[in-house]
XYZ file of C-alpha atoms in Angstrom:
559
model
C 23.220 106.261 -30.733
C 20.241 105.560 -33.007
C 18.607 108.073 -35.237
C 15.162 107.706 -37.227
C 15.340 110.553 -39.614
C 12.326 111.943 -41.414
C 10.744 108.176 -41.786
C 7.875 107.856 -43.925
C 5.721 104.513 -43.994
C 2.391 103.750 -45.771
C 0.546 100.345 -45.949
C -1.194 99.267 -48.671
C -0.628 102.489 -50.876
C -2.977 102.994 -53.790
C -5.977 101.005 -52.000
C -8.846 101.807 -50.179
C -7.276 100.515 -47.182
C -3.893 102.676 -47.252
C -2.772 103.974 -43.953
C -0.175 106.354 -43.447
C 1.309 105.272 -40.329
C 4.678 107.532 -40.172
C 4.843 110.799 -41.519
C 8.537 112.358 -41.250
C 9.082 110.472 -38.078
C 12.028 111.556 -36.247
C 13.480 109.911 -33.029
C 16.928 109.835 -31.526
C 17.961 107.463 -28.844
C 21.626 108.207 -27.277
C 23.649 105.658 -25.953
C 22.954 104.215 -22.624
C 19.282 105.484 -22.656
C 16.541 102.906 -21.294
C 13.523 104.073 -23.349
C 10.213 102.869 -22.352
C 7.412 103.209 -25.240
C 3.664 103.072 -24.635
C 0.843 103.874 -26.498
C -2.644 102.256 -27.613
C -2.918 99.463 -29.823
C -2.290 100.413 -33.590
C -0.264 103.592 -32.384
C 2.796 102.414 -34.323
C 4.850 101.074 -31.185
C 5.676 97.780 -32.767
C 6.161 99.151 -36.177
C 8.853 101.312 -34.912
C 10.509 98.430 -33.494
C 9.931 96.384 -36.808
C 11.444 99.388 -38.932
C 14.664 99.248 -36.513
C 15.136 95.663 -36.634
C 14.651 95.770 -40.664
C 11.750 93.578 -40.638
C 9.632 96.273 -42.092
C 11.377 98.268 -45.024
C 10.472 102.488 -44.831
C 9.409 104.075 -48.094
C 11.393 107.041 -47.124
C 13.876 108.251 -44.547
C 17.237 107.133 -42.978
C 17.944 105.094 -40.102
C 21.194 105.427 -38.439
C 23.468 103.463 -35.706
C 26.423 105.511 -34.798
C 26.367 107.434 -37.837
C 25.969 104.271 -40.139
C 23.102 104.339 -42.696
C 21.741 101.044 -42.194
C 18.401 101.909 -44.034
C 18.864 99.264 -46.833
C 20.569 96.882 -44.705
C 19.070 93.361 -44.424
C 17.405 92.424 -41.114
C 19.256 89.399 -40.544
C 22.797 91.636 -40.418
C 21.462 94.149 -38.273
C 20.792 91.150 -35.844
C 24.547 90.980 -35.366
C 24.101 94.365 -33.191
C 20.568 94.072 -32.011
C 19.058 91.952 -29.484
C 15.336 91.368 -29.518
C 12.778 89.674 -26.935
C 9.378 89.120 -28.636
C 5.831 89.117 -26.487
C 5.400 85.399 -27.356
C 7.997 83.424 -25.839
C 8.467 80.841 -28.562
C 9.677 83.300 -31.000
C 12.781 84.005 -29.317
C 14.122 80.327 -28.978
C 14.064 77.264 -30.804
C 11.318 75.329 -28.953
C 12.715 71.772 -30.622
C 16.131 72.272 -29.377
C 17.685 72.023 -26.008
C 18.450 74.709 -23.917
C 22.311 73.801 -24.331
C 21.741 74.195 -28.279
C 20.088 77.381 -27.868
C 22.609 78.960 -26.057
C 25.488 77.639 -28.321
C 23.419 79.117 -31.231
C 23.323 82.461 -29.561
C 26.620 82.697 -28.531
C 27.634 81.942 -32.280
C 25.324 84.854 -33.564
C 26.874 87.022 -35.910
C 29.919 84.424 -36.540
C 30.643 82.697 -39.751
C 29.368 79.168 -40.087
C 31.155 76.095 -41.288
C 30.561 72.150 -40.864
C 32.071 72.279 -37.589
C 30.144 71.060 -34.377
C 27.476 73.578 -33.596
C 27.452 72.683 -29.848
C 30.831 73.177 -27.789
C 30.008 70.888 -24.653
C 33.167 72.498 -23.025
C 30.653 75.651 -22.809
C 28.243 73.670 -20.501
C 29.445 74.458 -17.217
C 29.670 78.106 -18.277
C 26.327 78.297 -19.510
C 25.034 76.831 -16.413
C 26.694 79.705 -14.435
C 24.936 81.845 -16.715
C 21.757 80.580 -16.105
C 22.004 79.866 -12.147
C 21.460 83.559 -11.083
C 17.858 83.359 -12.578
C 16.772 81.057 -9.849
C 14.485 79.088 -12.502
C 16.296 75.682 -12.084
C 17.400 76.163 -15.800
C 21.137 75.162 -15.118
C 19.637 71.579 -14.308
C 17.801 71.439 -17.494
C 20.413 71.844 -20.174
C 19.276 68.888 -22.180
C 15.529 69.391 -21.850
C 14.083 70.745 -24.977
C 12.934 74.267 -24.553
C 9.401 73.932 -25.869
C 8.781 71.922 -22.733
C 9.640 74.785 -20.369
C 6.989 77.228 -19.096
C 6.428 80.747 -20.829
C 8.259 82.366 -17.883
C 11.503 80.002 -18.172
C 11.382 80.683 -22.134
C 11.304 84.353 -21.695
C 14.052 84.327 -19.306
C 16.088 82.237 -21.784
C 15.133 84.434 -24.449
C 16.273 87.271 -22.724
C 19.542 85.851 -21.742
C 20.240 84.658 -25.401
C 19.436 88.141 -26.762
C 22.382 89.504 -24.786
C 24.866 86.623 -24.755
C 26.785 88.366 -27.775
C 27.725 92.144 -27.707
C 25.069 94.370 -28.908
C 24.364 98.114 -29.538
C 20.923 97.749 -28.773
C 18.310 95.601 -26.791
C 14.516 95.591 -28.378
C 11.997 94.471 -25.984
C 8.441 94.184 -27.882
C 5.851 93.647 -24.899
C 8.019 90.831 -23.463
C 6.036 90.390 -20.331
C 2.293 90.750 -21.698
C 1.744 87.156 -22.133
C 3.140 85.947 -18.538
C 1.208 86.065 -15.402
C 1.823 88.866 -13.054
C 4.241 86.878 -10.867
C 6.377 85.711 -13.536
C 6.359 89.237 -15.283
C 7.862 90.508 -11.997
C 10.557 88.020 -12.303
C 11.496 88.832 -15.946
C 11.227 92.664 -15.335
C 13.971 92.288 -12.768
C 15.902 90.075 -14.683
C 15.877 92.764 -17.390
C 17.064 95.529 -15.143
C 19.704 93.363 -14.003
C 21.108 92.395 -17.657
C 20.495 96.259 -18.833
C 22.541 97.524 -15.939
C 25.087 94.961 -16.053
C 25.948 95.101 -19.825
C 25.334 98.780 -20.060
C 22.992 98.141 -23.168
C 20.774 100.710 -24.977
C 17.423 99.660 -24.373
C 14.014 100.201 -26.071
C 10.955 98.723 -24.406
C 7.363 98.955 -25.571
C 4.854 97.926 -22.801
C 1.325 98.382 -21.833
C 2.625 98.423 -18.171
C 2.965 102.102 -16.885
C 4.588 101.117 -13.805
C 7.296 99.156 -15.840
C 7.570 101.775 -18.402
C 7.927 104.563 -15.422
C 10.293 102.396 -12.928
C 12.645 100.848 -15.297
C 13.126 103.510 -17.909
C 14.583 106.759 -17.812
C 12.805 108.232 -20.817
C 9.180 107.825 -21.441
C 7.999 108.132 -25.163
C 4.091 108.078 -25.777
C 3.020 107.174 -29.007
C -0.132 107.870 -31.079
C -1.203 107.922 -34.682
C 2.567 107.146 -35.547
C 3.652 110.263 -33.647
C 5.846 110.415 -30.206
C 3.519 113.008 -28.533
C 4.847 112.548 -25.149
C 8.490 112.768 -26.243
C 7.579 115.689 -28.209
C 5.789 117.574 -25.439
C 9.310 117.014 -23.371
C 11.101 118.392 -26.252
C 8.993 121.306 -26.389
C 9.787 122.234 -22.759
C 7.296 119.950 -20.616
C 8.711 118.695 -17.406
C 8.056 115.124 -16.134
C 8.618 114.657 -12.240
C 8.694 110.915 -11.659
C 8.622 109.565 -8.046
C 6.714 112.669 -6.819
C 3.027 111.979 -5.357
C 0.729 114.761 -5.402
C -0.362 115.497 -1.754
C -2.245 118.763 -1.529
C -3.710 121.326 -3.740
C -3.009 124.980 -3.657
C -6.089 127.264 -3.554
C -6.030 131.317 -3.552
C -9.638 132.145 -2.800
C -11.821 129.905 -4.826
C -9.434 128.826 -7.591
C -6.808 126.313 -7.612
C -3.523 127.762 -8.551
C -0.982 124.686 -8.051
C -0.312 121.398 -6.160
C 1.985 120.379 -3.574
C 4.127 117.271 -4.145
C 6.313 114.914 -2.273
C 9.520 113.881 -4.021
C 10.831 110.537 -2.871
C 13.876 110.255 -5.345
C 15.515 113.036 -7.291
C 16.819 116.383 -6.592
C 15.746 118.210 -4.460
C 13.703 115.692 -2.451
C 10.823 116.374 0.318
C 7.839 118.619 -0.835
C 7.832 120.846 -3.905
C 5.071 123.290 -4.869
C 4.312 123.314 -8.320
C 2.512 126.608 -9.589
C -0.289 126.251 -12.109
C -0.995 128.896 -14.557
C -3.889 127.236 -16.634
C -4.651 124.998 -14.094
C -4.314 121.418 -12.292
C -5.626 118.252 -14.150
C -6.233 115.211 -11.975
C -5.642 112.089 -13.588
C -4.851 110.115 -10.571
C -6.884 106.656 -11.333
C -9.226 105.096 -8.626
C -8.972 104.494 -5.052
C -9.238 100.697 -4.938
C -6.173 100.093 -2.618
C -7.443 102.507 0.035
C -9.579 100.395 2.256
C -11.402 103.293 4.012
C -12.403 104.780 0.666
C -13.673 101.324 -0.456
C -15.834 100.627 2.529
C -17.259 103.984 2.342
C -17.911 104.060 -1.455
C -17.850 100.628 -2.796
C -18.598 98.259 0.129
C -19.437 95.450 -2.530
C -15.591 95.191 -2.888
C -14.710 94.988 0.707
C -12.343 92.121 1.543
C -12.120 91.430 -2.353
C -8.160 91.271 -3.561
C -7.311 94.178 -5.330
C -5.097 93.163 -8.571
C -4.579 96.654 -9.637
C -0.356 96.586 -9.797
C 1.605 98.372 -8.184
C -0.879 99.313 -5.435
C -0.728 103.213 -6.042
C -4.294 103.604 -6.537
C -5.056 104.954 -3.170
C -7.238 107.641 -4.275
C -4.970 110.573 -3.885
C -6.634 112.792 -6.500
C -10.276 112.181 -5.003
C -9.020 113.211 -1.421
C -7.191 116.314 -2.682
C -10.055 117.592 -4.729
C -12.587 116.907 -1.868
C -10.557 118.752 0.639
C -10.306 121.499 -1.755
C -14.356 121.515 -1.690
C -15.203 119.141 -4.489
C -18.395 116.468 -4.759
C -17.997 113.066 -5.668
C -20.414 110.390 -6.879
C -22.826 109.080 -4.526
C -22.148 105.644 -3.473
C -22.363 102.515 -4.177
C -19.615 103.277 -6.915
C -19.470 100.932 -9.934
C -16.753 98.301 -9.632
C -14.907 96.658 -12.446
C -14.362 93.014 -10.854
C -12.687 90.078 -13.103
C -11.268 86.693 -12.556
C -8.300 87.983 -14.930
C -5.841 88.750 -13.683
C -5.989 86.090 -11.092
C -5.063 87.273 -7.676
C -4.225 83.637 -6.913
C -0.700 82.769 -6.355
C -0.719 80.239 -9.249
C -1.792 82.772 -11.890
C -4.144 83.037 -14.656
C -5.588 80.143 -16.513
C -7.548 80.545 -19.780
C -11.278 80.481 -20.479
C -12.879 82.160 -17.181
C -15.955 82.980 -19.290
C -16.304 79.465 -21.003
C -19.684 77.865 -19.641
C -18.478 74.502 -18.300
C -19.932 73.214 -15.253
C -19.235 75.397 -12.136
C -19.608 74.754 -8.686
C -18.688 76.366 -5.413
C -16.856 75.588 -2.362
C -19.728 73.471 -1.049
C -19.169 71.307 -4.352
C -22.902 72.537 -5.262
C -23.699 74.194 -8.745
C -25.106 77.703 -8.150
C -25.692 79.479 -11.469
C -26.438 79.497 -15.161
C -22.800 79.416 -16.523
C -23.681 81.020 -19.748
C -24.604 84.530 -18.232
C -22.672 87.404 -18.886
C -19.025 87.623 -17.483
C -19.945 90.573 -14.907
C -22.889 88.634 -13.622
C -20.900 85.178 -13.292
C -18.364 87.242 -11.347
C -20.732 89.012 -9.174
C -22.588 85.800 -8.275
C -19.124 84.055 -7.376
C -18.525 86.999 -4.906
C -21.857 85.777 -3.144
C -20.571 82.304 -2.886
C -18.547 80.758 0.165
C -15.083 82.405 0.043
C -16.142 84.097 -3.131
C -14.786 80.947 -4.892
C -15.845 79.303 -7.876
C -14.742 76.012 -9.629
C -14.765 75.527 -13.448
C -15.155 71.771 -14.026
C -14.438 69.822 -17.422
C -12.977 66.556 -18.740
C -10.718 65.030 -21.225
C -12.804 66.442 -24.076
C -12.116 70.321 -22.898
C -10.250 71.073 -26.037
C -12.861 69.550 -28.463
C -15.225 72.190 -28.085
C -13.502 75.508 -26.663
C -14.363 77.391 -29.817
C -17.991 76.314 -29.931
C -19.147 78.437 -26.994
C -19.777 81.809 -28.736
C -17.296 84.926 -28.718
C -18.241 86.245 -25.341
C -15.806 87.816 -23.152
C -12.979 85.337 -21.630
C -14.283 82.529 -23.724
C -11.089 82.811 -25.639
C -7.418 83.029 -25.265
C -5.310 86.344 -25.540
C -2.672 84.683 -27.777
C -4.997 82.501 -29.724
C -3.112 79.725 -28.919
C -5.257 77.854 -26.825
C -3.542 74.624 -26.154
C -0.316 76.380 -25.329
C -1.972 78.661 -23.031
C -3.719 75.670 -21.096
C -0.589 73.734 -20.766
C 1.164 76.449 -19.383
C -1.704 76.962 -16.722
C -1.584 73.198 -16.143
C 2.146 73.412 -15.321
C 2.027 76.255 -12.999
C -0.975 74.538 -11.014
C -3.647 77.120 -12.095
C -5.523 74.035 -13.561
C -6.013 70.742 -11.563
C -5.918 67.599 -13.180
C -7.162 64.014 -11.603
C -7.712 60.665 -12.859
C -11.184 60.247 -11.122
C -13.982 62.807 -9.990
C -13.128 61.503 -6.160
C -9.576 62.695 -6.363
C -10.518 66.192 -8.195
C -12.775 66.791 -5.400
C -9.988 66.384 -2.858
C -7.836 68.541 -4.767
C -10.447 71.306 -4.937
C -11.055 70.912 -1.109
C -15.005 70.479 -1.751
C -17.222 67.857 -0.005
C -16.619 64.572 -2.208
C -20.151 63.563 -2.071
C -21.945 66.533 -2.655
C -19.570 67.357 -5.686
C -20.203 63.527 -7.272
C -24.144 64.358 -6.828
C -23.671 67.860 -8.594
C -21.746 66.036 -11.509
C -24.195 63.197 -11.658
C -27.307 65.951 -11.732
C -25.550 68.056 -14.373
C -24.871 64.895 -16.553
C -28.341 63.835 -16.428
C -29.387 67.249 -17.546
C -27.009 66.935 -20.507
C -28.710 63.564 -21.524
C -32.110 65.131 -21.129
C -30.949 68.121 -23.305
C -32.590 70.781 -21.135
C -31.054 72.678 -18.102
C -34.162 72.480 -15.684
C -32.142 74.087 -12.695
C -30.760 77.207 -14.341
C -31.843 77.306 -18.100
C -28.246 77.224 -19.530
C -28.210 77.328 -23.308
C -28.849 73.646 -24.664
C -26.325 73.898 -27.082
C -23.555 74.442 -24.597
C -24.797 72.084 -22.344
C -24.941 69.355 -24.716
C -20.991 70.011 -25.103
C -19.937 70.109 -21.608
C -20.814 66.589 -20.022
C -18.378 65.509 -17.426
C -17.689 61.716 -18.146
C -14.342 61.076 -19.526
C -10.789 60.882 -17.464
C -8.638 62.573 -16.922
C -11.014 65.474 -15.035
C -9.965 69.275 -14.665
C -10.831 71.807 -12.291
C -10.122 75.623 -12.530
C -10.125 77.640 -9.285
C -11.497 81.157 -9.668
C -11.610 83.948 -7.192
C -12.344 87.567 -8.344
C -10.122 90.654 -8.138
C -10.965 94.343 -8.171
C -9.286 95.940 -11.418
C -10.652 99.308 -10.589
C -13.547 101.233 -8.967
C -15.246 103.852 -11.093
C -16.584 106.273 -9.236
C -15.152 109.844 -8.988
C -15.337 113.633 -8.800
C -18.450 115.417 -10.318
C -17.479 117.375 -13.479
C -19.032 119.227 -16.164
C -18.774 119.118 -19.817
C -15.611 120.724 -20.035
C -14.316 118.248 -17.161
C -14.106 121.105 -14.700
C -14.458 119.459 -11.147
C -17.623 120.741 -9.334
C -18.139 121.841 -6.072
C -20.819 120.602 -3.457
C -23.286 123.123 -5.331
C -22.543 121.547 -8.663
C -20.638 124.905 -9.483
C -17.060 124.612 -11.123
C -13.938 124.971 -9.214
C -11.784 127.387 -11.278
C -8.662 126.113 -12.379
C -9.361 122.134 -11.399
C -9.891 119.628 -13.734
C -10.142 115.505 -13.799
C -10.080 112.894 -16.229
C -10.008 109.046 -16.261
C -10.940 107.088 -13.266
C -10.684 109.854 -10.629
C -13.446 111.895 -12.784
C -17.385 110.581 -12.506
C -20.597 111.084 -14.060
C -20.087 108.335 -15.865
C -20.627 104.831 -14.964
C -23.918 103.341 -13.057
C -23.908 100.053 -11.041
C -21.184 97.853 -13.058
C -18.584 98.333 -15.376
C -19.925 97.297 -19.209
C -18.288 94.745 -21.187
C -20.486 95.643 -24.255
C -18.668 99.035 -24.627
C -14.867 98.176 -25.368
C -12.248 100.095 -23.575
C -14.798 102.083 -21.668
C -12.046 102.785 -18.755
C -8.865 103.206 -20.982
C -10.718 104.815 -23.770
C -12.503 107.418 -21.754
C -9.385 108.132 -19.783
C -7.254 108.694 -23.339
C -10.065 110.714 -24.977
C -11.237 112.788 -21.707
C -7.747 113.503 -20.911
C -7.243 115.252 -24.092
C -10.282 116.911 -23.985
C -9.776 118.027 -20.371
C -6.266 119.671 -21.575
C -8.076 121.192 -24.331
C -10.510 122.881 -22.088
C -8.131 123.969 -19.803
C -5.897 125.359 -22.271
C -9.222 127.394 -23.302
């Protein structure tokens, strides 16, 4: 059992930047629990993990493992009983050493070292058998340096290494955040398998709510150094997972409850939940309901939906409308991005960078230096809603010189590592000639070559006579040096931002714009907020609105 008792932690004490992150913070994790921790950036999630692992010292309080006080214990000593997998795949492995060498080090964790051999080749077949169930081919790469592996392969290896020796706790610090969606799924399935087989107590920090609910058996939401959701459960709140809301209950003109359908747990089937104060809908958008998309957001028809899992089917919208609620007039504002990519090869960085862009006809069709939503929306109007960015051998000479607009940077800050990973996965195409590149892209060769020739002529002239691109960006994006690169982009719908009419108290309104007593809505199921598109100049407008209005709706409902 892990116990954090009255933990206090201040950063920069005595300065103008002093921050009190934890004040009398308490947390108990019982043996066998899989605790999922969610919360916004700066809420204290990773700091809590660092305190547990010993990389951050506390100002006061106690940390106990199975009753033993480890508060002043050095971090390297704690690592003998704690395994940790980081967000950055490079942190859990030694990139300059082979898989065999990495696994040998991991197996010797916590053991005394001497001048004997660090690698026991007699273990080679045993290590291969440990790697084989991953289905990543690592068992055939024992002599390969780990730094040459893909991010997913390295993360799978890091997870395996973290649990090779007996440990009391497994710490997962956003360990799928830097991976593409397909690889993240593989790593989460592997995580579930490892946790169950080794019966190890686990704490996982994640921004993926599906992972938090599906894999964990306890959910904690952090906010300003407090475990607010866990505190609600301790105070008597009940959370019913795997229970879909299907119908609101009304008595007269007032909503008094909701009918849920439990697919797991006891009892299964339909369950009625009575609501003394009211029902708050926080059910997200309807992007995975084709009929609703066609009726309210026709611009998104036939576009792939990258919301995962596909549980955003408008259940809250429909329950409310069946109860008499009004909804925003169509067309509703969509949030459509290239990232995350709906393509099987996954994401590639720099989707907003203003390199030359062509469509499936091999033709340039826009000023590549416009705002990200305009780039995406124009792409939707092209054949097969497809766009290719094209660059050459100098791709990495100027990637910090295109300004700071959306997606002209990398999430990790390691530009080359993200580029190389995407290249290995096939998300970036590479060719020794433009003719070869055209074939890989599947565009008409002659038209593509004419487009590149025209573009280079405009670069030499220093003026984009065709579309008016910023000349500073034009001059650093010429296509002339082999090898040449192309990145295929297809937009996907993240969410659709049209919802139920609400008033200032977040009460849902009927067709006469009057409040429906007992019914409230927050987040993307609520409306009256977005116009024609999702504005990127307002950071976190969707998530921020959900968090802020959710809290405000609850306060309004409670009076």
